[in-house]
Coordinates of C-alpha atoms in Angstrom, one line a residue:
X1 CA 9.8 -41.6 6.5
X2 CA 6.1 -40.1 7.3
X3 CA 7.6 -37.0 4.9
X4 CA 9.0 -38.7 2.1
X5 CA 5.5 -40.5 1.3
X6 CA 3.1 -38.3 0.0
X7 CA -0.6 -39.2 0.9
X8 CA -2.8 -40.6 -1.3
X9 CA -5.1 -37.3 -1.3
X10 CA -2.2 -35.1 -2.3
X11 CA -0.8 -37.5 -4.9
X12 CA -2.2 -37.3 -8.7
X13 CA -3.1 -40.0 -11.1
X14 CA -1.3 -39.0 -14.5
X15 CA -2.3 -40.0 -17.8
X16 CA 0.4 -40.1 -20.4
X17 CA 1.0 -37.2 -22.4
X18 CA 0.2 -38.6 -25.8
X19 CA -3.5 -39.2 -24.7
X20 CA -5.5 -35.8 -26.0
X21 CA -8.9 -34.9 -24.9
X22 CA -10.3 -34.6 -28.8
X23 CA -8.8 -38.9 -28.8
X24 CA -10.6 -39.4 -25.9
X25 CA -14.0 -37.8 -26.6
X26 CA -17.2 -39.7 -27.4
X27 CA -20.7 -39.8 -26.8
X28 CA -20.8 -41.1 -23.8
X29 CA -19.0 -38.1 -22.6
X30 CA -21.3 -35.6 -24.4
X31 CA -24.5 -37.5 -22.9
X32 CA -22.3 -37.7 -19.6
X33 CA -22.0 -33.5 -19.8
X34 CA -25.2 -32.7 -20.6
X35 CA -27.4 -34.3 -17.8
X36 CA -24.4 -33.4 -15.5
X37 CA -24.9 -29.5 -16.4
X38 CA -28.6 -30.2 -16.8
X39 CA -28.6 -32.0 -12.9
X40 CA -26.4 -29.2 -11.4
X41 CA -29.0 -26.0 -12.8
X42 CA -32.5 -27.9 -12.6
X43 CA -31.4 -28.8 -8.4
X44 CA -30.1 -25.8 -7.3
X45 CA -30.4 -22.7 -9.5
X46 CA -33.8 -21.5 -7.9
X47 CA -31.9 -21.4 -4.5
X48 CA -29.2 -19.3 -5.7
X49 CA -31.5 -17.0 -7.4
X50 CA -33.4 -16.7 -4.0
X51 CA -30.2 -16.2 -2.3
X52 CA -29.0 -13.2 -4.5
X53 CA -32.6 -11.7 -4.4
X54 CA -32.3 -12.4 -0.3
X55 CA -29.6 -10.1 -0.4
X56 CA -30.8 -7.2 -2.1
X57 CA -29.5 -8.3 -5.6
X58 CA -31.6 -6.5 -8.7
X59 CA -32.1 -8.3 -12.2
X60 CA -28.7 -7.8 -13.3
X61 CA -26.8 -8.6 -10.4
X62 CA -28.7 -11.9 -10.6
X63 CA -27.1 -12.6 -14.1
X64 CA -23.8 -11.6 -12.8
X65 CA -23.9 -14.1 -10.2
X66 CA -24.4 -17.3 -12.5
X67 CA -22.4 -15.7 -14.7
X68 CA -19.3 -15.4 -12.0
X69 CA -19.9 -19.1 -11.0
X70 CA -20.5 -20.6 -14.2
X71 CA -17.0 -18.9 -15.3
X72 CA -15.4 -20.0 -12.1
X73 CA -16.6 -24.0 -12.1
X74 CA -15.6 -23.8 -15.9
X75 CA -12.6 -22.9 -15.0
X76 CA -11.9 -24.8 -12.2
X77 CA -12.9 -28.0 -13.9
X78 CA -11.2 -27.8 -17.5
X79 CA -8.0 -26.3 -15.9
X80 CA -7.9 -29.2 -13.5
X81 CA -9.3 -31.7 -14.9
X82 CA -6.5 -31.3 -17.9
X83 CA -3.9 -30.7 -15.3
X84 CA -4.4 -33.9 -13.5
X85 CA -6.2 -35.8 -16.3
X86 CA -8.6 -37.0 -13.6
X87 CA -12.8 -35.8 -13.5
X88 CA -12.0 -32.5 -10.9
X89 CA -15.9 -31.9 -10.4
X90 CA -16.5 -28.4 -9.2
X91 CA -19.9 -26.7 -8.4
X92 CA -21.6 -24.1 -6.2
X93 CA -22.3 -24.7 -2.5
X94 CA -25.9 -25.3 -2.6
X95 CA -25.8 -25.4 1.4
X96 CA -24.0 -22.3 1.0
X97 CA -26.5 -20.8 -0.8
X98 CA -29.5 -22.2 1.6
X99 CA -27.4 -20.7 4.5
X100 CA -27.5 -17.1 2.6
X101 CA -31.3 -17.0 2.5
X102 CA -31.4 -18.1 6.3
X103 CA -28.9 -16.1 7.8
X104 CA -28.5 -13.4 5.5
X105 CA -30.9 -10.7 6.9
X106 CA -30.5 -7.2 7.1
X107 CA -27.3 -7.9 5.4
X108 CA -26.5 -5.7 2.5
X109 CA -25.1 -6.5 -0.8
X110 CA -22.1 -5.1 -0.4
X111 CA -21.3 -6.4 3.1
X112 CA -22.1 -9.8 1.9
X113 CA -19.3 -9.8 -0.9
X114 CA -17.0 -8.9 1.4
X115 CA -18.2 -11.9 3.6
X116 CA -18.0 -14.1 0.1
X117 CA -14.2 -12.6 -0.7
X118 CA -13.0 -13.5 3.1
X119 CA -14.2 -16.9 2.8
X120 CA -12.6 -17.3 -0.5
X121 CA -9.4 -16.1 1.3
X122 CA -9.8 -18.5 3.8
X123 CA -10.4 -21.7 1.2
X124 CA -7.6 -20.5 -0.5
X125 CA -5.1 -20.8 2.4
X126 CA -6.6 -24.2 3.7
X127 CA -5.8 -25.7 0.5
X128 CA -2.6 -24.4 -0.3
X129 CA -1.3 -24.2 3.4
X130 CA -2.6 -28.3 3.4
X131 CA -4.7 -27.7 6.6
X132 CA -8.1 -29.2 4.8
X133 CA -5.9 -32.6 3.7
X134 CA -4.4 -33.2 7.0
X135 CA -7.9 -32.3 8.4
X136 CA -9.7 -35.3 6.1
X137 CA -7.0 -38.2 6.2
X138 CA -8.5 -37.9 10.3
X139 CA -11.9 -39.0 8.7
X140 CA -12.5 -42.5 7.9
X141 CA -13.9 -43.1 4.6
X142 CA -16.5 -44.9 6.0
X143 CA -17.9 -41.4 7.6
X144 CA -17.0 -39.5 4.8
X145 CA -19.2 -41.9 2.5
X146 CA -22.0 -41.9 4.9
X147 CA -21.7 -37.7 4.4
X148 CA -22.3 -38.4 1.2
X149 CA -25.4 -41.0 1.2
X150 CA -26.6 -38.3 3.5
X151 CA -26.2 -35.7 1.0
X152 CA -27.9 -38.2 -1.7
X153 CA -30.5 -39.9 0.2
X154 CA -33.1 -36.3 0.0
X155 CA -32.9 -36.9 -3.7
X156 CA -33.9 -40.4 -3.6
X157 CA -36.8 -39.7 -1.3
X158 CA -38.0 -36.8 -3.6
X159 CA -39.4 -39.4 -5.8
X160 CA -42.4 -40.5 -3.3
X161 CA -42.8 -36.4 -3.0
X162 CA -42.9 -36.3 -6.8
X163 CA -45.5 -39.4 -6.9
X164 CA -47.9 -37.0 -5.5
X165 CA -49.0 -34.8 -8.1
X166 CA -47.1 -36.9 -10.8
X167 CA -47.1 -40.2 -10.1
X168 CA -47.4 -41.4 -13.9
X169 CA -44.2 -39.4 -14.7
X170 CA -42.2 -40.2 -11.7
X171 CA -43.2 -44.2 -11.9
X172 CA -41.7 -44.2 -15.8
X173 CA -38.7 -42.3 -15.1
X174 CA -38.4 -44.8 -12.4
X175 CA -39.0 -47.7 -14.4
X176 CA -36.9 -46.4 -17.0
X177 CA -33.9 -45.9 -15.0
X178 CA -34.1 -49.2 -13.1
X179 CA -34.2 -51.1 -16.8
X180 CA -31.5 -49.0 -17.8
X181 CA -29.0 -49.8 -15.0
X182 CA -29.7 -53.2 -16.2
X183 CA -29.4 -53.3 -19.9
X184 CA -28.0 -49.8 -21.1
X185 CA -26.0 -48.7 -17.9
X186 CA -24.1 -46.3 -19.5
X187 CA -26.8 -44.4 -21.5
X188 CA -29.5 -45.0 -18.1
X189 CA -29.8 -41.2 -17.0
X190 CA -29.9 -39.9 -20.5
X191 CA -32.6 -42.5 -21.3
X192 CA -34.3 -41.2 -18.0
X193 CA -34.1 -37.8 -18.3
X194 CA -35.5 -38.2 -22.4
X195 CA -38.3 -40.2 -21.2
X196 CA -39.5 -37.6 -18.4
X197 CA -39.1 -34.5 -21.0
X198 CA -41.7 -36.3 -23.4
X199 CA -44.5 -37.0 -20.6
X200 CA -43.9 -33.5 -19.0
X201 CA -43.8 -32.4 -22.6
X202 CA -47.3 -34.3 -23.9
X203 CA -48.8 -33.3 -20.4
X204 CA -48.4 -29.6 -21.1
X205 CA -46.1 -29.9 -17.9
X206 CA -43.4 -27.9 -20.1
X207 CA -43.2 -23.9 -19.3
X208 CA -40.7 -22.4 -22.5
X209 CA -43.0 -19.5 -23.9
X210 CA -41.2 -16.9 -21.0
X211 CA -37.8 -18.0 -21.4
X212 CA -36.2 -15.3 -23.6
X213 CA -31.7 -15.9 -23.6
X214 CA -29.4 -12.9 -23.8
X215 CA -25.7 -12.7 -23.1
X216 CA -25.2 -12.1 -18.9
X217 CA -22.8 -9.4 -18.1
X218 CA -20.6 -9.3 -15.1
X219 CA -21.5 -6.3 -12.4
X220 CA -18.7 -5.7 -9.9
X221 CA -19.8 -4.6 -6.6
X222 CA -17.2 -3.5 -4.2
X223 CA -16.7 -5.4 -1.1
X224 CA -17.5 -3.6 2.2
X225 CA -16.1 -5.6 5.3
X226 CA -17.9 -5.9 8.7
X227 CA -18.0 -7.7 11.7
X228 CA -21.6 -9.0 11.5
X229 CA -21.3 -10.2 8.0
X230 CA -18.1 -11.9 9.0
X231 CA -19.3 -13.7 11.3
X232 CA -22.6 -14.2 10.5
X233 CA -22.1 -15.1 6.9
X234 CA -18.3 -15.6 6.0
X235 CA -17.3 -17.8 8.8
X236 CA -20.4 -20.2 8.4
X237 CA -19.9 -20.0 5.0
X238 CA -16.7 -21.5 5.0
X239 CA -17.7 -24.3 7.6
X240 CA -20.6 -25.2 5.3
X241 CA -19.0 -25.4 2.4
X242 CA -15.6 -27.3 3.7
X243 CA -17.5 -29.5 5.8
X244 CA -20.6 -31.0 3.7
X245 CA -19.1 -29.9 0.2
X246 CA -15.7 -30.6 0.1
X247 CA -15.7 -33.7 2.5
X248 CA -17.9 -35.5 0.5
X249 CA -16.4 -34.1 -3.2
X250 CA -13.2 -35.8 -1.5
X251 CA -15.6 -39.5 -0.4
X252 CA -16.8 -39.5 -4.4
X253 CA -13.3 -38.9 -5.4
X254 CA -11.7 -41.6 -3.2
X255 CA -14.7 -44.2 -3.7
X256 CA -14.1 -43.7 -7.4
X257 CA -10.4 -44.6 -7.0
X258 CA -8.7 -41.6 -8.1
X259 CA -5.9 -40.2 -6.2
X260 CA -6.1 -36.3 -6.7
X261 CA -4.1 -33.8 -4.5
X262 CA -6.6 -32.2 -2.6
X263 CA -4.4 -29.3 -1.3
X264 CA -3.4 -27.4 -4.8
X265 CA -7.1 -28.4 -5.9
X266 CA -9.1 -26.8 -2.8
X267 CA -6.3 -23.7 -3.1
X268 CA -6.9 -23.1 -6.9
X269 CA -10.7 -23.3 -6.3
X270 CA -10.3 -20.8 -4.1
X271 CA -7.8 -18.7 -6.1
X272 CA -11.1 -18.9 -8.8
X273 CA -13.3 -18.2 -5.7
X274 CA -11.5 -15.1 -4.6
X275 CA -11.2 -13.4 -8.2
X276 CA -14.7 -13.9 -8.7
X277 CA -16.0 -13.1 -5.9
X278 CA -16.7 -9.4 -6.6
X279 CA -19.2 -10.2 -9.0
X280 CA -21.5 -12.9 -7.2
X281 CA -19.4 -16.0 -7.0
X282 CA -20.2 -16.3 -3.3
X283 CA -18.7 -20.0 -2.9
X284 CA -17.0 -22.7 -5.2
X285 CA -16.2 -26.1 -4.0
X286 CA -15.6 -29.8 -4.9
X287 CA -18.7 -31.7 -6.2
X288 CA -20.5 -35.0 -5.3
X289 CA -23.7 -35.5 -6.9
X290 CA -22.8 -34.0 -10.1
X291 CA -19.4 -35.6 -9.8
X292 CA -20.6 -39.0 -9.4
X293 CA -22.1 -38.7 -12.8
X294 CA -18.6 -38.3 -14.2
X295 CA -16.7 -40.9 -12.5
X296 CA -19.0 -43.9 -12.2
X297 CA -18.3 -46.9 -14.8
X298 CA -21.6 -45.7 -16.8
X299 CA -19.2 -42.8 -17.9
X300 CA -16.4 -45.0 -19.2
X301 CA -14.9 -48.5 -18.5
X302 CA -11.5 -46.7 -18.7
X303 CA -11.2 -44.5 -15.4
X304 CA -8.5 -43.1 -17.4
X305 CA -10.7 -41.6 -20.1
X306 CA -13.5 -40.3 -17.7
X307 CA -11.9 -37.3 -17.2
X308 CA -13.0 -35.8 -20.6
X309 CA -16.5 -36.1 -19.1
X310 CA -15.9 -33.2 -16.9
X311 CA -14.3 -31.3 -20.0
X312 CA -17.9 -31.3 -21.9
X313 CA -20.1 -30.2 -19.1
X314 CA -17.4 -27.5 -18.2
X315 CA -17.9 -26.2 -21.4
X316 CA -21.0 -26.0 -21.6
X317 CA -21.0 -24.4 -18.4
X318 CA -19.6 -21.6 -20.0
X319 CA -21.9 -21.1 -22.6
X320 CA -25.3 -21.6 -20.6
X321 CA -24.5 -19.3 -17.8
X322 CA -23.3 -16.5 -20.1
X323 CA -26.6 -16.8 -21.7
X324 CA -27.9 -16.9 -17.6
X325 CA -29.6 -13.6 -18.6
X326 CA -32.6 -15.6 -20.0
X327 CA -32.1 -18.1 -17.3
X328 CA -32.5 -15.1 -14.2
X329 CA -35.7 -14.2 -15.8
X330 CA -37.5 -17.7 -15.5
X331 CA -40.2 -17.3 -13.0
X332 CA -39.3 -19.0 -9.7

């Protein structure tokens, strides 16, 4: 009987066919894409730069590499995101990318894509196989939610860090999020984010004169394979990016009451991983900040219709890191 129920995680919520993602669009989804794309570069991107530049990477190599993830998580997340008509959030493994700058020396370039293109392999075949499913229906949701208020909590704290040097900026962000929630909860982080660009931008806190955007072109570099850079960066790798990553993609996913099958969705990912790989896309995986942006109520009242939220960011995903040319030469 245990074999003719399909869990929850591997089960899909289906929209009906006649619903389109052009009938479905509408500004809340746009505002919803935008800080979501805006939220996943302004976090992260300096680490992954550092990460590449870690590992030997010159000025174009650099480009390639948000260009290879910012094909790959636009891939990912229109392709399954339509498939399942659910908001599949996909991102890069910040951890990941903090682990490469830690553990990544000595390492060359080459030897390091190989690492990337094993652990792709290896995503691939716990997703597909069903290993990472069976894995996480063994952890309550309780622990799986607590990953993820770890996972959130820096962020919140950040704000007394911010208060330091900025505390008039940081207080009416704050303000203007907390009256937002209340009264315009759907339009709050757009609100937020508009109201912190005007201070920074009256304060002269706003750096654009150096930022110059040209198309980024992919740079293949072939894969080398060794034993130290298996195990000291594909193996870890992998464990990061399953563990914090995809666990608590899965808790935003679940405490969002969509029903997804994890197992094609982690092997697809990886499918995207491994092709990509080659040319700087050292590690894909579920979302759960970024995600939660997209799934909350503030992005729709129908759950149904949240999906196209996902659709707009992904998008734009592909145009802003094929323009990541401009973006790799930002000083960081």
């Amino acid at each position: 009987m245990g074999s003719a129920k399909m869990h929850a995680l591997d089960r899909a919520t289906f929209m009906p066919a006649s619903r389109t993602l052009l009938g479905d669009l509408s500004l809340p989804a746009i505002a919803a894409g935008f800080v979501t794309v805006l939220v996943g570069l302004a976090s992260s991107a300096v680490i992954v730069f550092k990460a590449a530049r870690h590992l030997g990477a010159d000025q174009a190599e650099i480009a390639s590499w948000m260009w290879a993830l910012g094909i790959g998580m636009g891939v990912t997340c229109i392709g399954l995101s339509l498939r399942y008509r659910v908001p599949v959030v996909t991102a890069w493994s910040t951890p990941g990318a903090a682990m490469l700058i830690g553990s990544a020396a000595g390492v060359p370039l080459r030897e390091a894509i190989g690492a990337f293109l094993v652990a792709a392999v290896l995503r691939m075949v716990a997703g597909f196989s069903g290993l990472f499913a069976r894995a996480i229906r063994r952890i309550p949701v309780s622990l799986a939610s607590g990953t993820l208020a770890g996972v959130l909590l820096r962020f919140g704290v950040d704000i007394f860090v911010a208060m330091q040097s900025q505390v008039v900026l940081a207080l009416a962000m704050l303000a203007t999020y907390l009256c937002g929630r209340r009264w315009f909860a759907r339009y709050a982080v757009i609100a937020t984010l508009s109201v912190g660009i005007t201070i920074a931008a009256s304060r002269g806190l706003l750096q654009v004169g150096t930022v110059q955007l040209e198309l980024a072109h992919p740079v293949l570099v072939v894969p080398s394979l060794s034993w130290a850079a298996l195990s000291g960066l594909a193996i870890p790798l992998l464990m990061v990016t399953m563990a914090s990553q995809n666990v608590s993609g899965v808790a935003v996913i679940r405490a969002s009451g969509y029903a997804v099958p994890i197992s094609p969705t982690i092997g697809w990912i990886g499918v995207v991983n491994t092709v990509l790989a080659p040319f700087g896309n050292f590690a894909l995986n579920l979302a759960a900040i970024t995600a939660a942006i997209c799934m909350g109520r503030e992005a729709h009242e129908d759950p149904a219709r949240r999906y196209e939220r996902r659709d707009v960011p992904c998008g734009d995903r592909f145009i802003r890191r094929n323009r990541s040319g401009g973006v790799c030469g930002l000083p960081t």
